[in-house]
Amino acid sequence: MEESVVLLDFWPSSYAMRVKIALAEKGIKFEAKAENLSDKSALLLETNPVHKTIPVLIHSGKPICESLVILEYIDEAWSEKSPLLPSDPYQRSQARFWADFVDKKVYDAGKKVWKAKGEEQEELREELVECLKRMEAELGDKPFFGGDAMGLVDVVLVPLSCWFYTFETFARFSIEAECPKIVDWVKRCLQRHSVSSSLPHPNMIYDYALQFKRKGFAY
Ligand code: GS8
């Protein structure tokens, strides 16, 4: 039986973009099914009954939930090509540490900064910049967090870059001025087809964010 790969998707979601990049890096064809998050499909509720969130990857009928878990699954299920995690156990632990930091700290600050106001927004802006500076330090002089090739941390962080214009416009600051090395790294990642084909244009995200805000932050 031919294997099927289905992604329950929501186009502005950076979590879903991570999965698209990983599948593209591995050269895996998949069907993306767009979800309406204000009226979730029976398939989403059935495949992710705990969190009821996208992305869900359904590999030959078997669902995998939570983007970081999905990325590790993809790396193990299609291990022959473009490894996302290094083979050395210590290096693997470090990649997981930074992926977790991106998930908990960077995404969290990003998700809140454009919705907040006044003093709270200023604090979140500082927090986001501080997190990105930490990522710059971790990147060091390497082309990618994974070294010479993209790895788990690159795949986890780069989807947030299509939201940068939205963060900057709503919160009135410049990521390029604060974190130029991160912006250079984003440009390097975008040269890869796996990334450029998986990320929407920043203007589309901005239009989406404006509408989302007008609707009172409801899907
Ligand atoms: C987060 C997914 C998520 O927030 C992961 O997969 O890594 N920890 C999870 N998904 C959102 C869409 S993106 O903002 C979602 O599905 N929200 C629907 C809801 O909360 O009802």
mmCIF file of C-alpha atoms and ligand atoms in Angstrom:
data_model
loop_
_atom_site.group_PDB
_atom_site.id
_atom_site.type_symbol
_atom_site.label_atom_id
_atom_site.label_comp_id
_atom_site.label_asym_id
_atom_site.label_seq_id
_atom_site.Cartn_x
_atom_site.Cartn_y
_atom_site.Cartn_z
ATOM 1 C CA MET A 1 0.000 0.000 0.000
ATOM 2 C CA GLU A 2 1.357 3.410 -0.887
ATOM 3 C CA GLU A 3 1.964 5.565 2.167
ATOM 4 C CA SER A 4 -0.154 8.691 2.579
ATOM 5 C CA VAL A 5 1.014 11.853 4.299
ATOM 6 C CA VAL A 6 -1.635 14.392 5.290
ATOM 7 C CA LEU A 7 -1.083 17.646 7.192
ATOM 8 C CA LEU A 8 -3.942 19.360 9.011
ATOM 9 C CA ASP A 9 -2.942 22.909 8.273
ATOM 10 C CA PHE A 10 -3.754 26.566 8.915
ATOM 11 C CA TRP A 11 -1.735 28.754 6.559
ATOM 12 C CA PRO A 12 -0.660 31.601 8.950
ATOM 13 C CA SER A 13 0.518 29.094 11.578
ATOM 14 C CA SER A 14 4.285 29.015 12.095
ATOM 15 C CA TYR A 15 3.813 25.656 13.851
ATOM 16 C CA ALA A 16 2.415 24.181 10.630
ATOM 17 C CA MET A 17 5.159 25.864 8.560
ATOM 18 C CA ARG A 18 7.770 23.969 10.596
ATOM 19 C CA VAL A 19 6.259 20.682 9.481
ATOM 20 C CA LYS A 20 6.073 21.800 5.828
ATOM 21 C CA ILE A 21 9.783 22.761 5.881
ATOM 22 C CA ALA A 22 10.802 19.429 7.442
ATOM 23 C CA LEU A 23 8.770 17.432 4.890
ATOM 24 C CA ALA A 24 10.255 19.509 2.056
ATOM 25 C CA GLU A 25 13.794 18.973 3.394
ATOM 26 C CA LYS A 26 13.132 15.235 3.334
ATOM 27 C CA GLY A 27 11.519 15.398 -0.115
ATOM 28 C CA ILE A 28 8.205 13.963 1.139
ATOM 29 C CA LYS A 29 5.062 14.815 -0.804
ATOM 30 C CA PHE A 30 2.018 15.519 1.345
ATOM 31 C CA GLU A 31 -1.546 16.713 1.155
ATOM 32 C CA ALA A 32 -2.288 19.838 3.210
ATOM 33 C CA LYS A 33 -5.877 20.030 4.470
ATOM 34 C CA ALA A 34 -6.821 23.565 5.509
ATOM 35 C CA GLU A 35 -8.600 23.734 8.864
ATOM 36 C CA ASN A 36 -11.170 26.317 9.883
ATOM 37 C CA LEU A 37 -10.159 26.890 13.511
ATOM 38 C CA SER A 38 -13.511 28.493 14.393
ATOM 39 C CA ASP A 39 -15.291 25.367 13.153
ATOM 40 C CA LYS A 40 -12.856 22.477 13.542
ATOM 41 C CA SER A 41 -13.272 19.423 11.345
ATOM 42 C CA ALA A 42 -14.285 16.024 12.710
ATOM 43 C CA LEU A 43 -10.905 14.790 11.470
ATOM 44 C CA LEU A 44 -9.011 17.323 13.621
ATOM 45 C CA LEU A 45 -11.105 16.555 16.721
ATOM 46 C CA GLU A 46 -10.645 12.839 16.146
ATOM 47 C CA THR A 47 -6.886 12.971 15.484
ATOM 48 C CA ASN A 48 -5.983 15.538 18.189
ATOM 49 C CA PRO A 49 -8.670 15.090 20.863
ATOM 50 C CA VAL A 50 -6.358 16.341 23.639
ATOM 51 C CA HIS A 51 -5.286 19.767 22.335
ATOM 52 C CA LYS A 52 -7.580 20.131 19.278
ATOM 53 C CA THR A 53 -4.824 22.169 17.602
ATOM 54 C CA ILE A 54 -3.098 22.065 14.258
ATOM 55 C CA PRO A 55 -0.663 20.893 13.015
ATOM 56 C CA VAL A 56 -1.494 17.209 12.957
ATOM 57 C CA LEU A 57 0.473 14.916 10.671
ATOM 58 C CA ILE A 58 -1.393 11.794 9.575
ATOM 59 C CA HIS A 59 1.058 9.210 8.234
ATOM 60 C CA SER A 60 -0.701 6.261 6.589
ATOM 61 C CA GLY A 61 -3.699 6.837 8.867
ATOM 62 C CA LYS A 62 -1.708 7.324 12.096
ATOM 63 C CA PRO A 63 -1.900 10.801 13.682
ATOM 64 C CA ILE A 64 1.035 12.591 15.294
ATOM 65 C CA CYS A 65 0.359 15.812 17.251
ATOM 66 C CA GLU A 66 2.465 18.745 18.516
ATOM 67 C CA SER A 67 4.875 20.302 16.042
ATOM 68 C CA LEU A 68 8.113 19.447 17.918
ATOM 69 C CA VAL A 69 7.016 15.824 18.277
ATOM 70 C CA ILE A 70 6.052 15.782 14.593
ATOM 71 C CA LEU A 71 9.499 17.098 13.575
ATOM 72 C CA GLU A 72 11.292 14.369 15.512
ATOM 73 C CA TYR A 73 8.904 11.778 14.044
ATOM 74 C CA ILE A 74 9.652 12.995 10.515
ATOM 75 C CA ASP A 75 13.377 12.830 11.215
ATOM 76 C CA GLU A 76 13.086 9.231 12.440
ATOM 77 C CA ALA A 77 10.544 7.977 9.898
ATOM 78 C CA TRP A 78 12.525 9.337 6.934
ATOM 79 C CA SER A 79 16.013 9.070 8.377
ATOM 80 C CA GLU A 80 17.935 8.559 5.117
ATOM 81 C CA LYS A 81 17.827 12.166 3.957
ATOM 82 C CA SER A 82 18.770 15.559 5.509
ATOM 83 C CA PRO A 83 18.940 14.690 9.234
ATOM 84 C CA LEU A 84 17.401 17.364 11.445
ATOM 85 C CA LEU A 85 19.069 16.134 14.631
ATOM 86 C CA PRO A 86 22.784 15.363 14.953
ATOM 87 C CA SER A 87 23.818 11.790 15.779
ATOM 88 C CA ASP A 88 25.860 12.628 18.897
ATOM 89 C CA PRO A 89 23.653 12.345 22.039
ATOM 90 C CA TYR A 90 25.037 15.522 23.610
ATOM 91 C CA GLN A 91 24.592 17.538 20.425
ATOM 92 C CA ARG A 92 21.049 16.163 20.143
ATOM 93 C CA SER A 93 20.291 17.309 23.684
ATOM 94 C CA GLN A 94 21.553 20.807 22.836
ATOM 95 C CA ALA A 95 19.426 21.055 19.689
ATOM 96 C CA ARG A 96 16.388 19.945 21.722
ATOM 97 C CA PHE A 97 17.203 22.494 24.428
ATOM 98 C CA TRP A 98 17.243 25.367 21.919
ATOM 99 C CA ALA A 99 14.169 24.112 20.075
ATOM 100 C CA ASP A 100 12.373 24.107 23.426
ATOM 101 C CA PHE A 101 13.675 27.626 24.199
ATOM 102 C CA VAL A 102 12.387 28.867 20.845
ATOM 103 C CA ASP A 103 9.039 27.227 21.504
ATOM 104 C CA LYS A 104 8.585 28.473 25.060
ATOM 105 C CA LYS A 105 10.284 31.875 25.007
ATOM 106 C CA VAL A 106 10.663 33.222 21.466
ATOM 107 C CA TYR A 107 7.283 32.127 20.079
ATOM 108 C CA ASP A 108 5.556 33.119 23.291
ATOM 109 C CA ALA A 109 6.931 36.680 23.197
ATOM 110 C CA GLY A 110 6.190 36.917 19.459
ATOM 111 C CA LYS A 111 2.604 35.702 19.837
ATOM 112 C CA LYS A 112 1.901 38.296 22.546
ATOM 113 C CA VAL A 113 3.887 41.348 21.373
ATOM 114 C CA TRP A 114 1.652 42.442 18.504
ATOM 115 C CA LYS A 115 -1.557 41.978 20.499
ATOM 116 C CA ALA A 116 -0.400 43.898 23.589
ATOM 117 C CA LYS A 117 -0.552 47.633 24.293
ATOM 118 C CA GLY A 118 1.441 50.335 26.111
ATOM 119 C CA GLU A 119 3.850 49.291 28.827
ATOM 120 C CA GLU A 120 3.080 45.591 28.421
ATOM 121 C CA GLN A 121 3.960 45.820 24.740
ATOM 122 C CA GLU A 122 7.245 47.560 25.560
ATOM 123 C CA GLU A 123 8.162 44.780 27.981
ATOM 124 C CA LEU A 124 7.289 42.070 25.466
ATOM 125 C CA ARG A 125 9.265 43.865 22.769
ATOM 126 C CA GLU A 126 12.320 43.882 25.054
ATOM 127 C CA GLU A 127 11.743 40.231 25.887
ATOM 128 C CA LEU A 128 11.520 39.258 22.222
ATOM 129 C CA VAL A 129 14.700 41.185 21.358
ATOM 130 C CA GLU A 130 16.515 39.633 24.323
ATOM 131 C CA CYS A 131 15.444 36.133 23.186
ATOM 132 C CA LEU A 132 16.558 36.799 19.616
ATOM 133 C CA LYS A 133 19.910 38.134 20.860
ATOM 134 C CA ARG A 134 20.341 34.881 22.773
ATOM 135 C CA MET A 135 19.657 33.015 19.549
ATOM 136 C CA GLU A 136 22.259 35.185 17.786
ATOM 137 C CA ALA A 137 24.801 34.184 20.438
ATOM 138 C CA GLU A 138 23.904 30.508 19.994
ATOM 139 C CA LEU A 139 24.241 30.835 16.204
ATOM 140 C CA GLY A 140 27.703 32.368 16.581
ATOM 141 C CA ASP A 141 29.611 32.225 13.310
ATOM 142 C CA LYS A 142 27.827 29.155 11.978
ATOM 143 C CA PRO A 143 25.717 29.579 8.818
ATOM 144 C CA PHE A 144 22.850 27.616 10.452
ATOM 145 C CA PHE A 145 21.996 26.523 13.989
ATOM 146 C CA GLY A 146 22.522 22.990 12.661
ATOM 147 C CA GLY A 147 26.052 23.923 11.491
ATOM 148 C CA ASP A 148 26.699 23.835 7.752
ATOM 149 C CA ALA A 149 23.188 22.529 7.059
ATOM 150 C CA MET A 150 19.772 23.405 8.472
ATOM 151 C CA GLY A 151 18.808 21.429 11.567
ATOM 152 C CA LEU A 152 15.984 21.173 14.086
ATOM 153 C CA VAL A 153 16.500 24.644 15.598
ATOM 154 C CA ASP A 154 16.539 26.306 12.156
ATOM 155 C CA VAL A 155 13.304 24.563 11.187
ATOM 156 C CA VAL A 156 11.655 25.529 14.483
ATOM 157 C CA LEU A 157 12.661 29.214 14.475
ATOM 158 C CA VAL A 158 12.613 30.320 10.832
ATOM 159 C CA PRO A 159 8.801 30.241 10.354
ATOM 160 C CA LEU A 160 8.485 33.052 12.873
ATOM 161 C CA SER A 161 10.373 35.327 10.456
ATOM 162 C CA CYS A 162 7.333 35.786 8.216
ATOM 163 C CA TRP A 163 5.667 37.347 11.275
ATOM 164 C CA PHE A 164 8.583 39.771 11.922
ATOM 165 C CA TYR A 165 7.057 42.554 9.795
ATOM 166 C CA THR A 166 3.793 42.236 11.772
ATOM 167 C CA PHE A 167 5.614 42.317 15.127
ATOM 168 C CA GLU A 168 7.676 45.330 14.027
ATOM 169 C CA THR A 169 4.740 47.291 12.642
ATOM 170 C CA PHE A 170 2.369 46.698 15.555
ATOM 171 C CA ALA A 171 5.049 47.149 18.224
ATOM 172 C CA ARG A 172 7.085 49.888 16.432
ATOM 173 C CA PHE A 173 10.639 48.515 16.412
ATOM 174 C CA SER A 174 13.137 47.061 13.982
ATOM 175 C CA ILE A 175 14.413 43.507 14.360
ATOM 176 C CA GLU A 176 17.093 44.196 11.757
ATOM 177 C CA ALA A 177 18.448 47.113 13.833
ATOM 178 C CA GLU A 178 18.440 45.042 17.038
ATOM 179 C CA CYS A 179 19.406 41.601 15.735
ATOM 180 C CA PRO A 180 21.130 41.911 12.329
ATOM 181 C CA LYS A 181 22.658 38.429 12.534
ATOM 182 C CA ILE A 182 19.228 36.847 12.872
ATOM 183 C CA VAL A 183 18.002 38.744 9.818
ATOM 184 C CA ASP A 184 21.052 37.562 7.819
ATOM 185 C CA TRP A 185 20.367 34.000 8.957
ATOM 186 C CA VAL A 186 16.712 34.304 7.848
ATOM 187 C CA LYS A 187 17.910 35.423 4.394
ATOM 188 C CA ARG A 188 20.223 32.400 4.242
ATOM 189 C CA CYS A 189 17.371 30.060 5.182
ATOM 190 C CA LEU A 190 15.080 31.645 2.581
ATOM 191 C CA GLN A 191 17.569 30.675 -0.107
ATOM 192 C CA ARG A 192 16.519 27.095 0.523
ATOM 193 C CA HIS A 193 13.463 26.034 -1.459
ATOM 194 C CA SER A 194 12.141 24.067 1.530
ATOM 195 C CA VAL A 195 11.823 27.366 3.422
ATOM 196 C CA SER A 196 10.804 29.806 0.669
ATOM 197 C CA SER A 197 8.055 27.423 -0.524
ATOM 198 C CA SER A 198 6.677 26.912 2.997
ATOM 199 C CA LEU A 199 6.504 30.519 4.251
ATOM 200 C CA PRO A 200 3.813 32.990 3.140
ATOM 201 C CA HIS A 201 4.814 36.543 2.220
ATOM 202 C CA PRO A 202 5.066 38.816 5.325
ATOM 203 C CA ASN A 203 2.399 41.124 3.818
ATOM 204 C CA MET A 204 -0.120 38.257 3.779
ATOM 205 C CA ILE A 205 0.593 37.624 7.460
ATOM 206 C CA TYR A 206 0.179 41.341 8.210
ATOM 207 C CA ASP A 207 -3.215 41.454 6.435
ATOM 208 C CA TYR A 208 -4.268 38.338 8.324
ATOM 209 C CA ALA A 209 -3.125 39.876 11.646
ATOM 210 C CA LEU A 210 -5.097 43.079 10.943
ATOM 211 C CA GLN A 211 -8.273 41.087 10.264
ATOM 212 C CA PHE A 212 -7.676 38.839 13.273
ATOM 213 C CA LYS A 213 -7.313 41.916 15.482
ATOM 214 C CA ARG A 214 -10.482 43.492 14.006
ATOM 215 C CA LYS A 215 -12.396 40.296 14.791
ATOM 216 C CA GLY A 216 -11.272 40.574 18.424
ATOM 217 C CA PHE A 217 -8.600 37.858 18.158
ATOM 218 C CA ALA A 218 -11.118 35.132 17.340
ATOM 219 C CA TYR A 219 -10.388 32.604 14.590
HETATM 220 C C1 GS8 B 1 0.853 24.693 19.287
HETATM 221 C C2 GS8 B 1 -0.086 24.625 18.073
HETATM 222 C C3 GS8 B 1 -1.043 25.805 18.039
HETATM 223 O O1 GS8 B 1 -1.031 26.719 18.881
HETATM 224 C C4 GS8 B 1 2.367 22.786 18.550
HETATM 225 O O2 GS8 B 1 1.873 22.112 17.630
HETATM 226 O O3 GS8 B 1 3.580 22.987 18.651
HETATM 227 N N1 GS8 B 1 2.204 23.450 20.877
HETATM 228 C C5 GS8 B 1 1.453 23.331 19.650
HETATM 229 N N2 GS8 B 1 -1.934 25.779 17.020
HETATM 230 C C6 GS8 B 1 -2.947 26.801 16.890
HETATM 231 C C7 GS8 B 1 -2.854 27.460 15.519
HETATM 232 S S1 GS8 B 1 -1.402 28.426 15.355
HETATM 233 O O4 GS8 B 1 -1.616 29.615 16.388
HETATM 234 C C8 GS8 B 1 -4.334 26.150 16.971
HETATM 235 O O5 GS8 B 1 -4.577 25.101 16.397
HETATM 236 N N3 GS8 B 1 -5.251 26.804 17.682
HETATM 237 C C9 GS8 B 1 -6.603 26.373 17.800
HETATM 238 C C10 GS8 B 1 -7.107 26.496 19.187
HETATM 239 O O6 GS8 B 1 -6.345 26.860 20.087
HETATM 240 O O7 GS8 B 1 -8.308 26.229 19.373
#
